Amino acid sequence: MHASEKPSLRVLLCAPRGFCAGVVRAIDAVEQALALYGAPVYVRHEIVHNKYVVEGLKAKGAIFVKELHEVPDGTTAPVIFSAHGVAKSVPEEAAARNFLAIDATCPLVTKVHREASVHYKRGREVVLIGHAGHPEVIGTMGQLPAGAVKLVQTPADARAFTPRDPENFAYTTQTTLSIDDTAEIVAILQERFPSMAGPHKEDICYATTNRQEAVKRVAPQVDALIVVGAPYSSNSQRLREVALREGCRVSALVQRANEIDWSVFGTISSLAVTAGASAPEVLVEEVLDAFAERFALQIETVHTAHEDVFFPLPRQLRPDAAE
């Protein structure tokens, strides 16, 4: 189609979007381990929830396993734990098998682990607000003995929850939840149990918060919104839901440009684009290129926050580690 014949499309590009500091650190950890130790490097679970990133690391020599029993005995290759965090039993098994274990858990997830452990040591029952089965939730619940953490997923769960001692329990949250959904659940618990203890500082991480705030800003202004991210990425799914809640009629999560449904997105006049915390910018560009083939794009970047958070690599991978 000739450029002059293309219909016009106003595109609001969310900023910030895409990679957060924890994801950058986790990917860098695998790449640095490959550089220092050579292939293979074993990684327990997907280092981050993005197929594109995982395939790229596989091509460089990373081997992804679901559980440590898949790692051969006697290997001298590093074994890396993903950004989502792991139950205490995982590093214990790695130590028992003399693996060179490298923990790439996001420091903001580690903070939640510490909070849960401190509450437990103080004799409090621990409530975790999160999604059952998510790797981060499995890791956080696995910091404490079985049954010590109660999972609350919905407002209905919060209304039905009965603590052992209403005067002596505390809540923590998964780092990638919807801010509004979580606030609703916390409000129900606080109303029912005014003495409930909580985190000193919000558990939902800065990147989740910032990406949701950017979507809230643009969603009412556009016909449709695309989140670039994986279907099993919690923070990406929350972005899609936030857009719908804020009045955007069409909100879709796509991993790549080839997943765009042109029967829906082929007739719009305005579009917002964002990306989950584990989606690389190259995939955002791929989506924009696909729209540029069909539309004359007028792109505006909508800035809602500045991010300069940086997390250093795990100690074994820093340049001074060899000294």
Tab-separated table of C-alpha atoms in Angstrom:
chain	number	residue	atom	x	y	z
A	1	MET	CA	0.000	0.000	0.000
A	2	HIS	CA	1.322	3.451	-0.901
A	3	ALA	CA	2.221	5.546	2.183
A	4	SER	CA	-0.277	8.267	1.217
A	5	GLU	CA	-3.092	5.700	0.969
A	6	LYS	CA	-2.598	4.308	4.457
A	7	PRO	CA	-5.138	5.289	7.101
A	8	SER	CA	-3.718	7.362	9.945
A	9	LEU	CA	-3.106	5.721	13.359
A	10	ARG	CA	-2.284	7.674	16.506
A	11	VAL	CA	-0.021	5.527	18.706
A	12	LEU	CA	0.577	6.285	22.391
A	13	LEU	CA	3.731	4.487	23.480
A	14	CYS	CA	3.845	3.896	27.250
A	15	ALA	CA	6.998	4.838	29.135
A	16	PRO	CA	8.184	3.123	31.189
A	17	ARG	CA	7.544	-0.273	29.568
A	18	GLY	CA	9.385	-3.541	29.136
A	19	PHE	CA	12.401	-4.794	31.078
A	20	CYS	CA	12.693	-4.003	34.779
A	21	ALA	CA	15.946	-4.022	36.774
A	22	GLY	CA	15.299	-7.518	38.176
A	23	VAL	CA	14.830	-8.987	34.708
A	24	VAL	CA	17.926	-7.221	33.341
A	25	ARG	CA	19.930	-8.636	36.268
A	26	ALA	CA	18.616	-12.193	35.742
A	27	ILE	CA	19.357	-12.234	32.001
A	28	ASP	CA	22.790	-10.667	32.604
A	29	ALA	CA	23.466	-13.370	35.234
A	30	VAL	CA	22.943	-16.174	32.685
A	31	GLU	CA	25.010	-14.395	30.027
A	32	GLN	CA	27.830	-13.604	32.478
A	33	ALA	CA	27.853	-17.216	33.755
A	34	LEU	CA	28.158	-18.442	30.153
A	35	ALA	CA	31.031	-15.982	29.580
A	36	LEU	CA	32.872	-16.990	32.794
A	37	TYR	CA	32.250	-20.753	32.875
A	38	GLY	CA	31.326	-21.590	29.276
A	39	ALA	CA	28.375	-23.736	28.193
A	40	PRO	CA	26.377	-25.382	29.534
A	41	VAL	CA	24.824	-23.295	32.274
A	42	TYR	CA	21.749	-24.866	33.889
A	43	VAL	CA	18.789	-22.626	34.704
A	44	ARG	CA	15.970	-23.807	36.976
A	45	HIS	CA	12.680	-22.622	35.453
A	46	GLU	CA	12.488	-19.933	32.793
A	47	ILE	CA	14.848	-17.186	33.934
A	48	VAL	CA	12.092	-14.692	33.013
A	49	HIS	CA	8.655	-15.230	31.474
A	50	ASN	CA	9.506	-14.567	27.868
A	51	LYS	CA	9.874	-17.237	25.195
A	52	TYR	CA	11.991	-14.947	22.988
A	53	VAL	CA	14.526	-14.336	25.782
A	54	VAL	CA	14.626	-18.021	26.797
A	55	GLU	CA	15.190	-19.207	23.198
A	56	GLY	CA	18.007	-16.673	22.811
A	57	LEU	CA	19.755	-17.945	25.945
A	58	LYS	CA	19.268	-21.587	24.875
A	59	ALA	CA	21.056	-20.774	21.624
A	60	LYS	CA	24.031	-19.489	23.660
A	61	GLY	CA	24.253	-22.677	25.748
A	62	ALA	CA	21.798	-22.333	28.633
A	63	ILE	CA	19.884	-25.509	29.524
A	64	PHE	CA	16.519	-24.891	31.178
A	65	VAL	CA	15.217	-27.483	33.643
A	66	LYS	CA	11.990	-27.625	35.640
A	67	GLU	CA	13.574	-29.173	38.730
A	68	LEU	CA	17.106	-29.830	39.986
A	69	HIS	CA	16.790	-33.631	39.587
A	70	GLU	CA	17.150	-32.984	35.831
A	71	VAL	CA	20.683	-31.607	36.389
A	72	PRO	CA	23.294	-34.404	36.083
A	73	ASP	CA	25.174	-35.454	39.227
A	74	GLY	CA	28.769	-34.302	39.451
A	75	THR	CA	28.362	-31.375	37.050
A	76	THR	CA	30.689	-28.434	37.578
A	77	ALA	CA	28.428	-26.195	35.487
A	78	PRO	CA	26.674	-23.334	37.312
A	79	VAL	CA	23.027	-23.789	38.257
A	80	ILE	CA	21.046	-20.546	38.241
A	81	PHE	CA	17.748	-19.889	40.050
A	82	SER	CA	15.270	-17.681	38.181
A	83	ALA	CA	14.231	-14.092	38.942
A	84	HIS	CA	10.962	-15.307	40.506
A	85	GLY	CA	12.682	-16.827	43.534
A	86	VAL	CA	12.676	-20.379	44.888
A	87	ALA	CA	11.583	-22.290	47.985
A	88	LYS	CA	14.286	-22.860	50.637
A	89	SER	CA	14.388	-26.552	49.704
A	90	VAL	CA	15.913	-25.697	46.288
A	91	PRO	CA	19.243	-24.134	47.446
A	92	GLU	CA	19.403	-26.835	50.154
A	93	GLU	CA	19.183	-29.557	47.465
A	94	ALA	CA	21.765	-27.700	45.343
A	95	ALA	CA	24.165	-27.528	48.316
A	96	ALA	CA	23.648	-31.222	49.136
A	97	ARG	CA	24.598	-32.089	45.534
A	98	ASN	CA	27.614	-29.704	45.585
A	99	PHE	CA	26.328	-27.569	42.722
A	100	LEU	CA	27.722	-24.121	42.002
A	101	ALA	CA	24.385	-22.392	42.681
A	102	ILE	CA	23.811	-18.798	41.589
A	103	ASP	CA	20.669	-17.092	42.849
A	104	ALA	CA	19.237	-14.607	40.319
A	105	THR	CA	16.102	-13.946	42.418
A	106	CYS	CA	14.989	-10.335	42.006
A	107	PRO	CA	16.044	-8.398	45.150
A	108	LEU	CA	12.482	-7.095	45.474
A	109	VAL	CA	11.217	-10.699	45.693
A	110	THR	CA	13.961	-11.480	48.234
A	111	LYS	CA	12.603	-8.554	50.293
A	112	VAL	CA	9.177	-10.285	50.429
A	113	HIS	CA	10.874	-13.557	51.463
A	114	ARG	CA	12.629	-11.753	54.327
A	115	GLU	CA	9.421	-10.059	55.467
A	116	ALA	CA	7.555	-13.386	55.570
A	117	SER	CA	10.405	-14.977	57.556
A	118	VAL	CA	10.550	-12.085	60.055
A	119	HIS	CA	6.777	-12.219	60.661
A	120	TYR	CA	6.991	-15.983	61.195
A	121	LYS	CA	9.896	-15.639	63.665
A	122	ARG	CA	7.827	-13.113	65.598
A	123	GLY	CA	5.092	-15.706	65.933
A	124	ARG	CA	2.693	-14.163	63.435
A	125	GLU	CA	0.567	-16.107	61.003
A	126	VAL	CA	1.530	-15.029	57.448
A	127	VAL	CA	-1.004	-14.244	54.697
A	128	LEU	CA	0.287	-13.984	51.125
A	129	ILE	CA	-1.822	-12.124	48.561
A	130	GLY	CA	-1.029	-13.672	45.189
A	131	HIS	CA	-1.879	-16.176	42.462
A	132	ALA	CA	-1.727	-19.913	43.233
A	133	GLY	CA	0.850	-21.780	41.185
A	134	HIS	CA	2.867	-18.725	40.122
A	135	PRO	CA	6.609	-19.441	40.586
A	136	GLU	CA	7.018	-16.378	42.821
A	137	VAL	CA	4.175	-17.516	45.105
A	138	ILE	CA	5.592	-21.065	45.293
A	139	GLY	CA	8.985	-19.575	46.227
A	140	THR	CA	7.599	-17.229	48.897
A	141	MET	CA	5.399	-19.898	50.495
A	142	GLY	CA	8.403	-22.211	50.421
A	143	GLN	CA	10.405	-19.910	52.710
A	144	LEU	CA	8.403	-21.219	55.668
A	145	PRO	CA	7.234	-24.647	56.861
A	146	ALA	CA	4.258	-26.188	55.056
A	147	GLY	CA	0.986	-24.602	56.168
A	148	ALA	CA	2.618	-21.523	57.720
A	149	VAL	CA	1.549	-19.245	54.847
A	150	LYS	CA	-2.110	-18.792	53.906
A	151	LEU	CA	-2.776	-17.749	50.300
A	152	VAL	CA	-5.473	-15.135	49.611
A	153	GLN	CA	-6.243	-14.644	45.901
A	154	THR	CA	-9.511	-12.692	45.718
A	155	PRO	CA	-11.725	-10.271	47.673
A	156	ALA	CA	-13.980	-13.281	48.415
A	157	ASP	CA	-10.976	-15.098	49.937
A	158	ALA	CA	-10.246	-12.016	52.061
A	159	ARG	CA	-13.833	-11.935	53.343
A	160	ALA	CA	-13.778	-15.669	54.147
A	161	PHE	CA	-10.312	-15.769	55.739
A	162	THR	CA	-10.226	-16.670	59.437
A	163	PRO	CA	-6.867	-16.104	61.117
A	164	ARG	CA	-5.704	-18.280	64.015
A	165	ASP	CA	-5.350	-15.092	66.068
A	166	PRO	CA	-6.924	-11.882	64.664
A	167	GLU	CA	-4.499	-9.830	66.781
A	168	ASN	CA	-1.374	-11.552	65.517
A	169	PHE	CA	-1.017	-11.970	61.774
A	170	ALA	CA	0.619	-10.132	58.882
A	171	TYR	CA	0.253	-9.927	55.118
A	172	THR	CA	2.753	-9.819	52.254
A	173	THR	CA	2.035	-9.732	48.517
A	174	GLN	CA	3.361	-11.073	45.249
A	175	THR	CA	5.385	-8.295	43.538
A	176	THR	CA	3.534	-8.361	40.183
A	177	LEU	CA	-0.121	-7.926	41.177
A	178	SER	CA	-2.694	-5.363	40.099
A	179	ILE	CA	-2.302	-2.368	42.415
A	180	ASP	CA	-6.071	-1.764	42.527
A	181	ASP	CA	-7.034	-5.428	43.066
A	182	THR	CA	-4.481	-5.739	45.857
A	183	ALA	CA	-5.616	-2.495	47.503
A	184	GLU	CA	-9.186	-3.857	47.537
A	185	ILE	CA	-8.084	-7.131	49.175
A	186	VAL	CA	-5.901	-5.329	51.740
A	187	ALA	CA	-8.756	-2.912	52.542
A	188	ILE	CA	-11.119	-5.835	53.260
A	189	LEU	CA	-8.563	-7.485	55.549
A	190	GLN	CA	-7.764	-4.196	57.327
A	191	GLU	CA	-11.427	-3.459	57.914
A	192	ARG	CA	-11.961	-6.939	59.384
A	193	PHE	CA	-8.667	-7.050	61.303
A	194	PRO	CA	-7.430	-3.516	62.152
A	195	SER	CA	-4.317	-4.792	63.949
A	196	MET	CA	-3.036	-6.761	60.920
A	197	ALA	CA	0.651	-6.052	60.227
A	198	GLY	CA	1.875	-5.250	56.715
A	199	PRO	CA	5.050	-4.451	54.803
A	200	HIS	CA	7.023	-1.319	55.741
A	201	LYS	CA	7.079	-0.467	52.069
A	202	GLU	CA	4.697	-1.716	49.370
A	203	ASP	CA	5.540	-5.260	48.201
A	204	ILE	CA	4.269	-4.633	44.660
A	205	CYS	CA	7.444	-3.615	42.869
A	206	TYR	CA	8.214	-0.205	41.360
A	207	ALA	CA	8.178	-1.586	37.799
A	208	THR	CA	4.736	-3.196	38.123
A	209	THR	CA	3.408	0.032	39.660
A	210	ASN	CA	4.931	2.299	37.002
A	211	ARG	CA	3.756	0.183	34.054
A	212	GLN	CA	0.205	0.057	35.411
A	213	GLU	CA	0.169	3.824	36.012
A	214	ALA	CA	1.239	4.450	32.397
A	215	VAL	CA	-1.584	2.192	31.118
A	216	LYS	CA	-4.103	4.024	33.324
A	217	ARG	CA	-3.019	7.299	31.722
A	218	VAL	CA	-3.395	6.171	28.100
A	219	ALA	CA	-6.232	3.606	28.213
A	220	PRO	CA	-9.153	6.106	28.214
A	221	GLN	CA	-7.651	7.937	25.197
A	222	VAL	CA	-7.424	5.061	22.688
A	223	ASP	CA	-9.580	2.562	20.759
A	224	ALA	CA	-7.314	-0.361	21.649
A	225	LEU	CA	-4.228	-1.325	23.620
A	226	ILE	CA	-1.581	-3.972	23.019
A	227	VAL	CA	0.578	-5.420	25.784
A	228	VAL	CA	3.691	-7.127	24.441
A	229	GLY	CA	4.369	-10.021	26.797
A	230	ALA	CA	3.890	-13.696	27.582
A	231	PRO	CA	0.467	-15.151	28.422
A	232	TYR	CA	1.868	-16.679	31.648
A	233	SER	CA	3.511	-13.402	32.767
A	234	SER	CA	1.581	-12.093	35.762
A	235	ASN	CA	2.593	-8.446	35.362
A	236	SER	CA	1.707	-8.521	31.633
A	237	GLN	CA	-1.766	-9.984	32.273
A	238	ARG	CA	-2.373	-7.294	34.894
A	239	LEU	CA	-1.550	-4.566	32.326
A	240	ARG	CA	-4.155	-5.993	29.954
A	241	GLU	CA	-6.764	-6.054	32.742
A	242	VAL	CA	-5.942	-2.514	33.911
A	243	ALA	CA	-6.551	-1.164	30.387
A	244	LEU	CA	-10.003	-2.796	30.224
A	245	ARG	CA	-10.900	-1.504	33.674
A	246	GLU	CA	-9.855	2.025	32.717
A	247	GLY	CA	-12.264	2.075	29.776
A	248	CYS	CA	-10.247	0.803	26.807
A	249	ARG	CA	-12.646	-1.378	24.762
A	250	VAL	CA	-10.021	-3.708	23.305
A	251	SER	CA	-6.965	-4.854	25.231
A	252	ALA	CA	-4.837	-7.755	23.965
A	253	LEU	CA	-1.686	-9.518	25.115
A	254	VAL	CA	0.604	-10.643	22.274
A	255	GLN	CA	4.026	-12.275	22.339
A	256	ARG	CA	4.968	-11.332	18.773
A	257	ALA	CA	3.575	-9.300	15.870
A	258	ASN	CA	2.255	-12.477	14.214
A	259	GLU	CA	-0.313	-12.812	17.039
A	260	ILE	CA	-2.055	-9.507	16.250
A	261	ASP	CA	-5.683	-10.091	15.270
A	262	TRP	CA	-6.115	-7.746	12.292
A	263	SER	CA	-9.868	-8.331	12.209
A	264	VAL	CA	-9.887	-6.389	15.493
A	265	PHE	CA	-6.844	-4.105	15.149
A	266	GLY	CA	-7.143	-3.375	11.415
A	267	THR	CA	-9.860	-0.706	11.713
A	268	ILE	CA	-8.827	1.400	14.735
A	269	SER	CA	-7.750	5.049	14.663
A	270	SER	CA	-5.830	5.141	17.955
A	271	LEU	CA	-3.691	2.566	19.771
A	272	ALA	CA	-1.628	2.351	22.958
A	273	VAL	CA	1.359	0.016	23.226
A	274	THR	CA	3.156	-1.180	26.337
A	275	ALA	CA	5.246	-4.200	27.337
A	276	GLY	CA	5.464	-6.412	30.388
A	277	ALA	CA	8.584	-6.413	32.565
A	278	SER	CA	10.099	-9.442	30.810
A	279	ALA	CA	9.458	-8.362	27.192
A	280	PRO	CA	12.437	-7.037	25.208
A	281	GLU	CA	12.111	-3.738	23.337
A	282	VAL	CA	12.888	-5.448	20.007
A	283	LEU	CA	9.449	-7.120	20.216
A	284	VAL	CA	7.752	-3.748	20.786
A	285	GLU	CA	9.505	-2.490	17.645
A	286	GLU	CA	8.335	-5.601	15.755
A	287	VAL	CA	4.703	-4.836	16.719
A	288	LEU	CA	5.063	-1.178	15.692
A	289	ASP	CA	6.579	-2.261	12.349
A	290	ALA	CA	3.555	-4.514	11.729
A	291	PHE	CA	1.191	-1.582	12.304
A	292	ALA	CA	3.377	0.664	10.115
A	293	GLU	CA	2.784	-1.698	7.169
A	294	ARG	CA	-0.959	-0.997	7.400
A	295	PHE	CA	-1.164	2.510	8.856
A	296	ALA	CA	0.582	5.870	8.741
A	297	LEU	CA	1.738	6.044	12.359
A	298	GLN	CA	1.841	9.175	14.494
A	299	ILE	CA	3.731	8.022	17.579
A	300	GLU	CA	3.680	9.921	20.880
A	301	THR	CA	5.575	8.652	23.930
A	302	VAL	CA	3.658	9.106	27.174
A	303	HIS	CA	6.098	9.381	30.112
A	304	THR	CA	4.638	8.748	33.567
A	305	ALA	CA	7.774	7.864	35.566
A	306	HIS	CA	11.562	7.846	35.312
A	307	GLU	CA	13.287	4.565	36.176
A	308	ASP	CA	16.945	4.367	37.126
A	309	VAL	CA	16.870	1.302	39.390
A	310	PHE	CA	19.907	-0.963	39.036
A	311	PHE	CA	20.654	-4.247	40.819
A	312	PRO	CA	24.244	-5.595	40.832
A	313	LEU	CA	24.876	-9.154	39.628
A	314	PRO	CA	24.937	-12.066	42.092
A	315	ARG	CA	28.265	-12.012	43.962
A	316	GLN	CA	29.818	-15.013	42.145
A	317	LEU	CA	29.426	-13.240	38.787
A	318	ARG	CA	30.874	-9.822	39.634
A	319	PRO	CA	34.259	-8.887	38.114
A	320	ASP	CA	35.927	-8.813	41.546
A	321	ALA	CA	34.656	-12.354	42.418
A	322	ALA	CA	37.712	-14.035	40.918
A	323	GLU	CA	40.173	-11.977	42.956
